[in-house]
Short mmCIF file of C-alpha atoms in Angstrom, two decimals:
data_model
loop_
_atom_site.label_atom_id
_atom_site.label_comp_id
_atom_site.label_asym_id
_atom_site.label_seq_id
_atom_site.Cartn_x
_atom_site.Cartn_y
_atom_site.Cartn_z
CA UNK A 1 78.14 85.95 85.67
CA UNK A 2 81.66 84.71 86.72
CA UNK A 3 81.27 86.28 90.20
CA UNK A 4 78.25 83.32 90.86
CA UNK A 5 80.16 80.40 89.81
CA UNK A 6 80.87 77.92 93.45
CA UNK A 7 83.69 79.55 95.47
CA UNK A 8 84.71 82.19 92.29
CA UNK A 9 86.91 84.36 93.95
CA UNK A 10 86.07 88.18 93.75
CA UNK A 11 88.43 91.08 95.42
CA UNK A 12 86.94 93.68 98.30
CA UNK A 13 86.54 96.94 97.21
CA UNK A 14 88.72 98.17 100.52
CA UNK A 15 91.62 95.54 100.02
CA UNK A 16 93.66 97.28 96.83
CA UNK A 17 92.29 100.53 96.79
CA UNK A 18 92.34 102.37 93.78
CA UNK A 19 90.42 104.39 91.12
CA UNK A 20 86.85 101.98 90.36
CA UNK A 21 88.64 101.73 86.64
CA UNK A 22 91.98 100.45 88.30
CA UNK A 23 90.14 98.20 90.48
CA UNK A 24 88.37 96.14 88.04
CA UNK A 25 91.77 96.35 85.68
CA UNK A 26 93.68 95.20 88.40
CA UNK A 27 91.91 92.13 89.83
CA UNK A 28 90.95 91.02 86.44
CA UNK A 29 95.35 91.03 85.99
CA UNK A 30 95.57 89.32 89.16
CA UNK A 31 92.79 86.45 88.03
CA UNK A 32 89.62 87.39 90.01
CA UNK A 33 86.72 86.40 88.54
CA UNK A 34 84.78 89.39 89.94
CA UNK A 35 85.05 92.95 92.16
CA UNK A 36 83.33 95.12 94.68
CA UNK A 37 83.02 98.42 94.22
CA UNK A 38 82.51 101.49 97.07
CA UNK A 39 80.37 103.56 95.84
CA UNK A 40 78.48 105.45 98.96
CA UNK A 41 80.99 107.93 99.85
CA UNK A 42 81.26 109.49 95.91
CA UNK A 43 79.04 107.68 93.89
CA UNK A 44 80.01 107.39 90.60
CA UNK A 45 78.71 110.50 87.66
CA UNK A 46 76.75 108.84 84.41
CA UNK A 47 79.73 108.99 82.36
CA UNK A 48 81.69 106.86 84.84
CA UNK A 49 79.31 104.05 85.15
CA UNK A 50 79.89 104.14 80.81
CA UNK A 51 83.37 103.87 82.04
CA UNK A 52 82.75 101.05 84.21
CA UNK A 53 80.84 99.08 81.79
CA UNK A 54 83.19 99.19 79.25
CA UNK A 55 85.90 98.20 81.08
CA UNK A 56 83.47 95.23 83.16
CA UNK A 57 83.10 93.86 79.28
CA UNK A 58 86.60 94.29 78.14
CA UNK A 59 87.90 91.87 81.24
CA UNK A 60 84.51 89.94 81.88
CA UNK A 61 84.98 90.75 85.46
CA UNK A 62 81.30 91.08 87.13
CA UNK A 63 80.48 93.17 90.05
CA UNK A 64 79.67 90.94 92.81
CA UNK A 65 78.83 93.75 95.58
CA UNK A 66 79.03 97.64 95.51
CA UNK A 67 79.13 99.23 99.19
CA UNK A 68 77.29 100.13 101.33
CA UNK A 69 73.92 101.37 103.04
CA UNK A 70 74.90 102.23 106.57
CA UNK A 71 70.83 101.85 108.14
CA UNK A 72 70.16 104.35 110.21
CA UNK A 73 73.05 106.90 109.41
CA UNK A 74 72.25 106.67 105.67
CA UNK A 75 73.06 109.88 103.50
CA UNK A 76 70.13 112.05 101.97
CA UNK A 77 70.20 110.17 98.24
CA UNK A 78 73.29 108.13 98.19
CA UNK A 79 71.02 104.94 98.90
CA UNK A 80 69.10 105.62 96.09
CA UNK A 81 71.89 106.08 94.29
CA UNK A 82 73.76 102.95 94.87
CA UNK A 83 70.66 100.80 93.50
CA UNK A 84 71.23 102.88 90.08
CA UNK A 85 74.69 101.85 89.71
CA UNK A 86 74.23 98.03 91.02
CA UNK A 87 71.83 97.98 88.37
CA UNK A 88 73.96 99.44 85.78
CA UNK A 89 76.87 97.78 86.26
CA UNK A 90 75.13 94.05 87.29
CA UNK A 91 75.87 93.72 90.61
CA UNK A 92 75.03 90.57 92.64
CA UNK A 93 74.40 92.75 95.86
CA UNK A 94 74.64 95.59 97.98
CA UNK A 95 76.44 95.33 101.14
CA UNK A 96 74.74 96.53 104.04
CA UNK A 97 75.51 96.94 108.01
CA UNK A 98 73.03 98.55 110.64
CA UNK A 99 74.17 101.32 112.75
CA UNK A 100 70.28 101.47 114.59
CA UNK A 101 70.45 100.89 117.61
CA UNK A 102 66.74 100.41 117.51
CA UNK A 103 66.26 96.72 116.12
CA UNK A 104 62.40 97.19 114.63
CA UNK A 105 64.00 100.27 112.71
CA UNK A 106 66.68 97.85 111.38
CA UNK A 107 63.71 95.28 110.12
CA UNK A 108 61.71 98.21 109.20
CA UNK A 109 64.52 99.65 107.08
CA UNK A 110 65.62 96.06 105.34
CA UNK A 111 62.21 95.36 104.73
CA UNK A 112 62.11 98.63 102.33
CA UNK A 113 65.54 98.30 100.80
CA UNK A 114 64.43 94.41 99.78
CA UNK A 115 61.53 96.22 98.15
CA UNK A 116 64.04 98.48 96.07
CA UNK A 117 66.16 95.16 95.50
CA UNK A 118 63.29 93.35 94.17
CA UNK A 119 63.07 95.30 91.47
CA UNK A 120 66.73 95.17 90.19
CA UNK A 121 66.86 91.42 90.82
CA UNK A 122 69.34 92.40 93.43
CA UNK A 123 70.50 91.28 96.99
CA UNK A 124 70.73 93.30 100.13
CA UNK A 125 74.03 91.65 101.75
CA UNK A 126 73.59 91.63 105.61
CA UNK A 127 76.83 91.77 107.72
CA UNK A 128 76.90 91.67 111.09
CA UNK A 129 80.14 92.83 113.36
CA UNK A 130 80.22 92.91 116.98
CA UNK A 131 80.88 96.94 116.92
CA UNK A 132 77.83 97.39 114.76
CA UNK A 133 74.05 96.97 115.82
CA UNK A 134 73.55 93.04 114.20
CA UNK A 135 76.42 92.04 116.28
CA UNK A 136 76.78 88.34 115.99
CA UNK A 137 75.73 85.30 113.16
CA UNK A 138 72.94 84.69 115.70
CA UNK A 139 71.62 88.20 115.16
CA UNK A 140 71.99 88.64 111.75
CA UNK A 141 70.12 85.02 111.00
CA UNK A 142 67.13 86.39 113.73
CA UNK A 143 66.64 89.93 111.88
CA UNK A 144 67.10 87.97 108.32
CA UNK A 145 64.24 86.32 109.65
CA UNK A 146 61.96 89.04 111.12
CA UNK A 147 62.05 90.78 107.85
CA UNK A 148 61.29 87.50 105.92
CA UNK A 149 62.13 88.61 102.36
CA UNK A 150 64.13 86.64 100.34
CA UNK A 151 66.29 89.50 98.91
CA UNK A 152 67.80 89.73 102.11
CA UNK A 153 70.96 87.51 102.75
CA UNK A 154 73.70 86.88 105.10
CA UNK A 155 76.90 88.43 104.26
CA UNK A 156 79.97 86.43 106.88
CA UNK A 157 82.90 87.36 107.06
CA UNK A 158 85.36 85.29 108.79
CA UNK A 159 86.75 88.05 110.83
CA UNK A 160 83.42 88.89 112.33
CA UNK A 161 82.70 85.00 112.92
CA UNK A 162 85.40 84.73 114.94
CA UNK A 163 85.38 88.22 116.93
CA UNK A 164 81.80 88.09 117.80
CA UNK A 165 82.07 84.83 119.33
CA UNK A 166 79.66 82.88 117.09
CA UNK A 167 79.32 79.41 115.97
CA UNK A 168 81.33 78.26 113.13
CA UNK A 169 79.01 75.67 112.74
CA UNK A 170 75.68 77.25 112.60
CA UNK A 171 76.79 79.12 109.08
CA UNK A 172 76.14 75.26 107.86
CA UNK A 173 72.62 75.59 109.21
CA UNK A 174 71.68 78.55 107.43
CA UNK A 175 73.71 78.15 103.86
CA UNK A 176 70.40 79.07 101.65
CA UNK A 177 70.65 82.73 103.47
CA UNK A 178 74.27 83.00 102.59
CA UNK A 179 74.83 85.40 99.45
CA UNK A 180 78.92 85.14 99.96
CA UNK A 181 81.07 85.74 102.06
CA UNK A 182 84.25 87.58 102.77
CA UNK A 183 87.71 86.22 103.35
CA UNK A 184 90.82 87.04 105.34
CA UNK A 185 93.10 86.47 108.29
CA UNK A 186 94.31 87.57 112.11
CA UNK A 187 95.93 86.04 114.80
CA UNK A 188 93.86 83.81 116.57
CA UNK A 189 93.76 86.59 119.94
CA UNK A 190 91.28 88.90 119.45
CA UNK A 191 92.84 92.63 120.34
CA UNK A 192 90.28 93.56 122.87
CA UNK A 193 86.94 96.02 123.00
CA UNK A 194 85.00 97.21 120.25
CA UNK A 195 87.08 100.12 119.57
CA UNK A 196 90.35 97.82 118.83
CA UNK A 197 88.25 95.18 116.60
CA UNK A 198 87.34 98.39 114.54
CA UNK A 199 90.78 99.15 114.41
CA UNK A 200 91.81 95.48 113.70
CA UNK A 201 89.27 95.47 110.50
CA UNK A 202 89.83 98.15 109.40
CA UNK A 203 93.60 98.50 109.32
CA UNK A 204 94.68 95.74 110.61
CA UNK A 205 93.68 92.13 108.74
CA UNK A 206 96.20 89.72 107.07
CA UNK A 207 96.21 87.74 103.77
CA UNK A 208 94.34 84.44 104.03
CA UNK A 209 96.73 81.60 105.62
CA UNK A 210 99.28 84.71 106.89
CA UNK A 211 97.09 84.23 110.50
CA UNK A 212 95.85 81.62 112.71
CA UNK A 213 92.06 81.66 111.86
CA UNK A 214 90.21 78.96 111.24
CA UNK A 215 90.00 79.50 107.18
CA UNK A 216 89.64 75.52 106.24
CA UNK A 217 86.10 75.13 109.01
CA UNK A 218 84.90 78.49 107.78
CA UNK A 219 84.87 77.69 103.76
CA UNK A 220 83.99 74.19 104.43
CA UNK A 221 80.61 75.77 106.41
CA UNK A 222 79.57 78.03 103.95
CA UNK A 223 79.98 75.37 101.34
CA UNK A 224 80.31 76.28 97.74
CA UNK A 225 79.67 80.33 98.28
CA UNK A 226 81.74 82.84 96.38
CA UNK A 227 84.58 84.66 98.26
CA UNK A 228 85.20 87.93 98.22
CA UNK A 229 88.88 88.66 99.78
CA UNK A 230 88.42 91.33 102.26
CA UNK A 231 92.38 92.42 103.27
CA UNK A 232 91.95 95.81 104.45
CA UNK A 233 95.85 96.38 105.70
CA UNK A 234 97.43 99.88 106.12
CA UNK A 235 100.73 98.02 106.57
CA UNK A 236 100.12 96.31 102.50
CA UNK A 237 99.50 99.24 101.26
CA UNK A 238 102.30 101.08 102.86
CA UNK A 239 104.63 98.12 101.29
CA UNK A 240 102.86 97.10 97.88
CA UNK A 241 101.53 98.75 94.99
CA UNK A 242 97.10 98.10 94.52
CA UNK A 243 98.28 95.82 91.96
CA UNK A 244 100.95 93.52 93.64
CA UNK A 245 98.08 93.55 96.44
CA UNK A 246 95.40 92.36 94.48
CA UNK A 247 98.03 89.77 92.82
CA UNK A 248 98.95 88.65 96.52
CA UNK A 249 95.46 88.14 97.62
CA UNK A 250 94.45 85.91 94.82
CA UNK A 251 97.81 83.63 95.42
CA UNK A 252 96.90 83.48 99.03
CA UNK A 253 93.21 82.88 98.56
CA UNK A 254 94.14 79.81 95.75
CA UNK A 255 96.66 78.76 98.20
CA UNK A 256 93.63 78.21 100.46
CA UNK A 257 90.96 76.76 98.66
CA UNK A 258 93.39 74.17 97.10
CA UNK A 259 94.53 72.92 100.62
CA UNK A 260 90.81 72.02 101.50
CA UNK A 261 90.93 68.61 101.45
CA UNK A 262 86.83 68.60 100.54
CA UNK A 263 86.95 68.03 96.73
CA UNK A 264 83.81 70.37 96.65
CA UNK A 265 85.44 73.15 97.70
CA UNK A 266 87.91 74.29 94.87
CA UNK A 267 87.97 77.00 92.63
CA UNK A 268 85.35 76.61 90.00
#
């Protein structure tokens, strides 16, 4: 499974949107060793999880995440449904955020879907974001640890880090809990309230090295974990084609990880 290998580079299902097909077609052009797929809001019908396969084999692209269980505002079915296809297609893990604002619900809730995960061999991804309900790194490593399964892992992405004020640090603390994590960029002022960091992730992020966040401390903290390369920018898409996009945020994400000056930390 390419998607495993120490710092293989995989591309977020939100940064070159596309059909799931085009997706995996297009970052396996670009050079990604693996993909994320969203999957919650139509997931995919039988025949195109054949599809998927077939075209997952043709470019030996694997499926490092498919998104995402929302806890606490989850629709009737559609987790259940997103375990079928991570297990169908191979998926690493399943990206997941809480939206509870009641914290034992959020343990509660994890502890269940690690049950579910267990069985597929799979990982629930846990990402934390200040204008969700696991708000910080601090958080996310204290409700990892409440639920105390090991199918639950921590999901960083740099963006978060940095916007909810934690501790670059303390990911070096915890790197057994760290599935992968998810690369991108911003300028180094964050825009303000919760409302405007939604805005800023969702719309809003730049190609690693096009900002001023700290990209070399954060890889060099989480070690040798695989990247996913989250760029979701309405002003890329505006300008560039899915495919020039995913092209673009393999150059800048190589750019990166050959300017570390750790010899560890290198494309494997």
């Amino acid at each position: 499974n390419a998607s495993n290998e120490p710092n293989a580079a995989s591309i977020a299902s939100a940064t070159a949107p596309a059909t799931r097909r085009d997706q995996i077609l297009h970052a396996a052009k670009a050079g990604f060793d693996g993909v994320g797929l969203r999957c919650d809001r139509e997931p995919p019908s039988a025949s195109e999880v054949k599809e998927l396969q077939t075209v997952l084999a043709d470019t030996g692209l694997s499926v490092l995440d498919i998104e995402v269980i929302r806890v606490g505002t989850e629709p009737s079915g559609v987790t259940s449904a997103l375990f079928d296809v991570a297990a169908a297609l191979g998926a690493r893990a399943i990206l997941t955020v809480s939206d509870s604002p009641d914290r034992s619900q959020t343990v509660n809730r994890l502890g269940e879907l690690a049950e579910m995960a267990a069985k597929s061999k799979l990982a629930i991804a846990l990402e934390f974001m200040a204008f969700t309900s696991v708000k910080t790194l601090d958080d996310a490593i204290s409700v990892i640890a409440e639920v105390g399964r090991p199918e639950i892992r921590l999901l960083p992405d740099v963006l978060h880090v940095v916007r909810s004020g934690s501790i670059m640090a303390t990911l070096a603390t915890v790197g057994h809990l760290i599935d992968y994590v998810q690369l991108c960029d911003a300028p180094s002022k964050s825009p303000g309230d919760n409302e405007q960091l939604l805005h800023e992730a969702r719309y809003e992020r730049l190609m690693p090295g096009a900002g001023q966040l700290d990209l070399a401390s954060f890889l060099r903290n989480v070690a040798l974990a695989p990247v996913s390369v989250e760029v979701q920018s309405s002003f890329l898409q505006k300008a560039h084609t899915p495919l020039e996009i995913a092209h673009l945020a393999y150059r800048s994400t190589q750019k990166i990880l050959e300017q570390l000056d750790n010899p560890e930390i290198r494309n494997a």
